[in-house]
mmCIF file of C-alpha atoms in Angstrom:
data_model
loop_
_atom_site.group_PDB
_atom_site.id
_atom_site.type_symbol
_atom_site.label_atom_id
_atom_site.label_comp_id
_atom_site.label_asym_id
_atom_site.label_seq_id
_atom_site.Cartn_x
_atom_site.Cartn_y
_atom_site.Cartn_z
ATOM 1 C CA MET G 1 0.017 0.029 0.038
ATOM 2 C CA ASP G 2 1.277 3.402 -0.884
ATOM 3 C CA LEU G 3 0.420 5.792 1.936
ATOM 4 C CA LYS G 4 1.222 8.770 -0.300
ATOM 5 C CA SER G 5 -1.756 7.860 -2.485
ATOM 6 C CA LEU G 6 -4.138 8.331 0.498
ATOM 7 C CA SER G 7 -5.731 11.574 1.256
ATOM 8 C CA GLN G 8 -5.027 13.402 4.562
ATOM 9 C CA GLY G 9 -8.492 12.284 5.794
ATOM 10 C CA GLN G 10 -7.520 8.595 5.228
ATOM 11 C CA ILE G 11 -4.446 8.528 7.406
ATOM 12 C CA TYR G 12 -3.373 9.082 10.983
ATOM 13 C CA SER G 13 0.017 10.093 12.211
ATOM 14 C CA ILE G 14 1.715 9.342 15.513
ATOM 15 C CA VAL G 15 3.652 12.301 16.701
ATOM 16 C CA THR G 16 5.453 13.633 19.731
ATOM 17 C CA ASP G 17 3.517 15.361 22.409
ATOM 18 C CA SER G 18 4.540 18.850 21.331
ATOM 19 C CA SER G 19 3.174 18.729 17.727
ATOM 20 C CA HIS G 20 -0.006 20.347 16.441
ATOM 21 C CA SER G 21 -1.892 18.981 13.411
ATOM 22 C CA LEU G 22 -2.561 21.235 10.448
ATOM 23 C CA HIS G 23 -5.494 18.999 9.253
ATOM 24 C CA PRO G 24 -8.827 20.914 9.277
ATOM 25 C CA GLY G 25 -10.913 20.137 12.374
ATOM 26 C CA ASN G 26 -8.025 18.774 14.470
ATOM 27 C CA ASP G 27 -8.314 20.777 17.617
ATOM 28 C CA ALA G 28 -7.161 18.044 19.924
ATOM 29 C CA PRO G 29 -5.348 14.703 19.436
ATOM 30 C CA ILE G 30 -7.593 11.709 18.695
ATOM 31 C CA ARG G 31 -5.643 9.560 21.140
ATOM 32 C CA SER G 32 -2.675 10.055 23.540
ATOM 33 C CA PHE G 33 -0.598 7.291 24.924
ATOM 34 C CA GLU G 34 2.791 6.606 26.552
ATOM 35 C CA ILE G 35 5.604 4.751 24.685
ATOM 36 C CA ILE G 36 9.094 3.706 25.571
ATOM 37 C CA ARG G 37 11.461 4.694 22.823
ATOM 38 C CA ASP G 38 15.232 4.376 23.121
ATOM 39 C CA GLY G 39 14.771 3.491 26.735
ATOM 40 C CA LEU G 40 12.863 6.639 27.593
ATOM 41 C CA SER G 41 9.197 7.043 28.337
ATOM 42 C CA GLU G 42 7.417 9.776 26.306
ATOM 43 C CA SER G 43 3.924 10.823 25.364
ATOM 44 C CA VAL G 44 2.733 10.616 21.767
ATOM 45 C CA ASN G 45 -0.518 11.545 20.138
ATOM 46 C CA THR G 46 -2.467 10.277 17.107
ATOM 47 C CA TRP G 47 -3.800 12.954 14.746
ATOM 48 C CA ARG G 48 -5.631 12.739 11.460
ATOM 49 C CA GLY G 49 -3.413 13.691 8.530
ATOM 50 C CA SER G 50 0.410 14.047 8.295
ATOM 51 C CA GLU G 51 1.202 17.770 8.263
ATOM 52 C CA PHE G 52 2.302 19.306 11.621
ATOM 53 C CA THR G 53 3.849 22.252 13.274
ATOM 54 C CA VAL G 54 5.372 22.613 16.787
ATOM 55 C CA SER G 55 4.033 26.196 17.155
ATOM 56 C CA ASP G 56 0.807 26.931 19.026
ATOM 57 C CA ASP G 57 0.396 29.766 16.501
ATOM 58 C CA LEU G 58 -0.481 27.707 13.512
ATOM 59 C CA THR G 59 0.172 30.721 11.204
ATOM 60 C CA ASP G 60 3.913 30.823 12.159
ATOM 61 C CA ALA G 61 5.592 29.644 8.946
ATOM 62 C CA ALA G 62 9.034 30.095 10.482
ATOM 63 C CA VAL G 63 8.705 27.023 12.628
ATOM 64 C CA ILE G 64 10.030 23.847 11.072
ATOM 65 C CA ALA G 65 7.315 21.184 10.961
ATOM 66 C CA PRO G 66 8.165 17.916 12.780
ATOM 67 C CA GLN G 67 7.993 14.597 10.898
ATOM 68 C CA PRO G 68 5.475 12.042 12.265
ATOM 69 C CA LEU G 69 7.070 9.048 14.026
ATOM 70 C CA LEU G 70 4.785 6.827 11.984
ATOM 71 C CA ILE G 71 1.955 7.323 9.461
ATOM 72 C CA ILE G 72 -0.801 4.732 9.598
ATOM 73 C CA THR G 73 -4.058 4.042 7.732
ATOM 74 C CA ASN G 74 -7.548 4.318 9.301
ATOM 75 C CA ALA G 75 -7.690 0.412 9.622
ATOM 76 C CA GLU G 76 -4.219 0.298 11.291
ATOM 77 C CA HIS G 77 -5.298 3.125 13.666
ATOM 78 C CA ASP G 78 -8.442 1.275 14.666
ATOM 79 C CA ARG G 79 -6.459 -1.986 15.323
ATOM 80 C CA LEU G 80 -3.884 -0.017 17.313
ATOM 81 C CA ALA G 81 -6.567 1.752 19.310
ATOM 82 C CA SER G 82 -8.040 -1.653 20.375
ATOM 83 C CA MET G 83 -4.651 -2.473 21.906
ATOM 84 C CA LEU G 84 -4.362 0.854 23.724
ATOM 85 C CA GLU G 85 -7.702 0.824 25.472
ATOM 86 C CA GLN G 86 -10.386 -1.370 26.858
ATOM 87 C CA THR G 87 -14.160 -0.913 26.577
ATOM 88 C CA ASP G 88 -16.213 -2.550 29.447
ATOM 89 C CA GLU G 89 -19.694 -3.925 29.118
ATOM 90 C CA ASP G 90 -21.221 -0.511 29.740
ATOM 91 C CA GLY G 91 -19.253 1.119 26.940
ATOM 92 C CA ASN G 92 -16.782 2.919 29.231
ATOM 93 C CA ILE G 93 -13.260 3.264 27.739
ATOM 94 C CA THR G 94 -10.237 2.883 29.855
ATOM 95 C CA PRO G 95 -6.914 3.818 28.350
ATOM 96 C CA ARG G 96 -3.865 1.601 28.771
ATOM 97 C CA SER G 97 -1.980 2.642 31.808
ATOM 98 C CA LEU G 98 1.492 1.226 31.044
ATOM 99 C CA PRO G 99 3.795 2.518 28.351
ATOM 100 C CA ILE G 100 4.132 0.330 25.253
ATOM 101 C CA ASN G 101 7.518 -0.293 23.593
ATOM 102 C CA TRP G 102 7.679 1.792 20.356
ATOM 103 C CA ASP G 103 9.730 -0.916 18.497
ATOM 104 C CA GLU G 104 6.886 -3.322 19.205
ATOM 105 C CA ILE G 105 4.292 -1.014 17.734
ATOM 106 C CA VAL G 106 6.386 -0.522 14.531
ATOM 107 C CA THR G 107 7.018 -4.261 14.176
ATOM 108 C CA LEU G 108 3.319 -5.051 14.618
ATOM 109 C CA ILE G 109 2.143 -2.484 12.110
ATOM 110 C CA ASN G 110 4.785 -3.634 9.597
ATOM 111 C CA GLN G 111 3.487 -7.182 10.076
ATOM 112 C CA TRP G 112 -0.139 -6.066 9.505
ATOM 113 C CA ARG G 113 1.045 -4.455 6.257
ATOM 114 C CA THR G 114 2.858 -7.562 5.155
ATOM 115 C CA ASP G 115 -0.230 -9.701 5.930
ATOM 116 C CA ALA G 116 -2.439 -7.229 3.976
ATOM 117 C CA GLU G 117 -0.150 -7.314 0.981
ATOM 118 C CA GLN G 118 -0.092 -11.125 0.983
ATOM 119 C CA GLN G 119 -3.943 -11.211 1.137
ATOM 120 C CA GLU G 120 -4.196 -8.774 -1.769
ATOM 121 C CA ASN G 121 -1.575 -10.723 -3.775
ATOM 122 C CA PRO G 122 -1.586 -14.342 -2.538
ATOM 123 C CA ASP G 123 0.503 -15.597 -5.525
ATOM 124 C CA GLY G 124 3.221 -13.087 -4.817
ATOM 125 C CA ILE G 125 2.773 -11.572 -8.278
#
C-alpha cells in the first residue's frame, strides 16, 4: 500500500506530544498514549493527517514542521486503538496505563502491512 496515495483524511500520524496537526478540524489529538522509545518514556498523540507544526500559533511559517514518528491508515489506527484501551460492558473506555515499547508498535504495524499485501496478492505476483 502506498500511503502517499491516500488523502489526509484517510491517514493518521503518531507524533510527539509537542506537535499540532494542520489537518482541518483537528483541535485536539484523537488519542494520547505513553511509549518507551530508546529506553525513555514519552507521550505521543495520534492525529488525522500528516502535516504538523510545533508552534501553538499555526500561522507561524518560520517554525520547522516535525515529521511524524509513523503514518498509519484508518484500519491500522483502529487496530492499534483496540490495543491501547479497553471498553467495558457499559461502553466505558479505559486507556492503557502502562507504556508500550515503540519498536513493538512498529514491528506489529509492519506485520499487519505484510499480511495485507499477501492477502491482496496471494500468489506473490
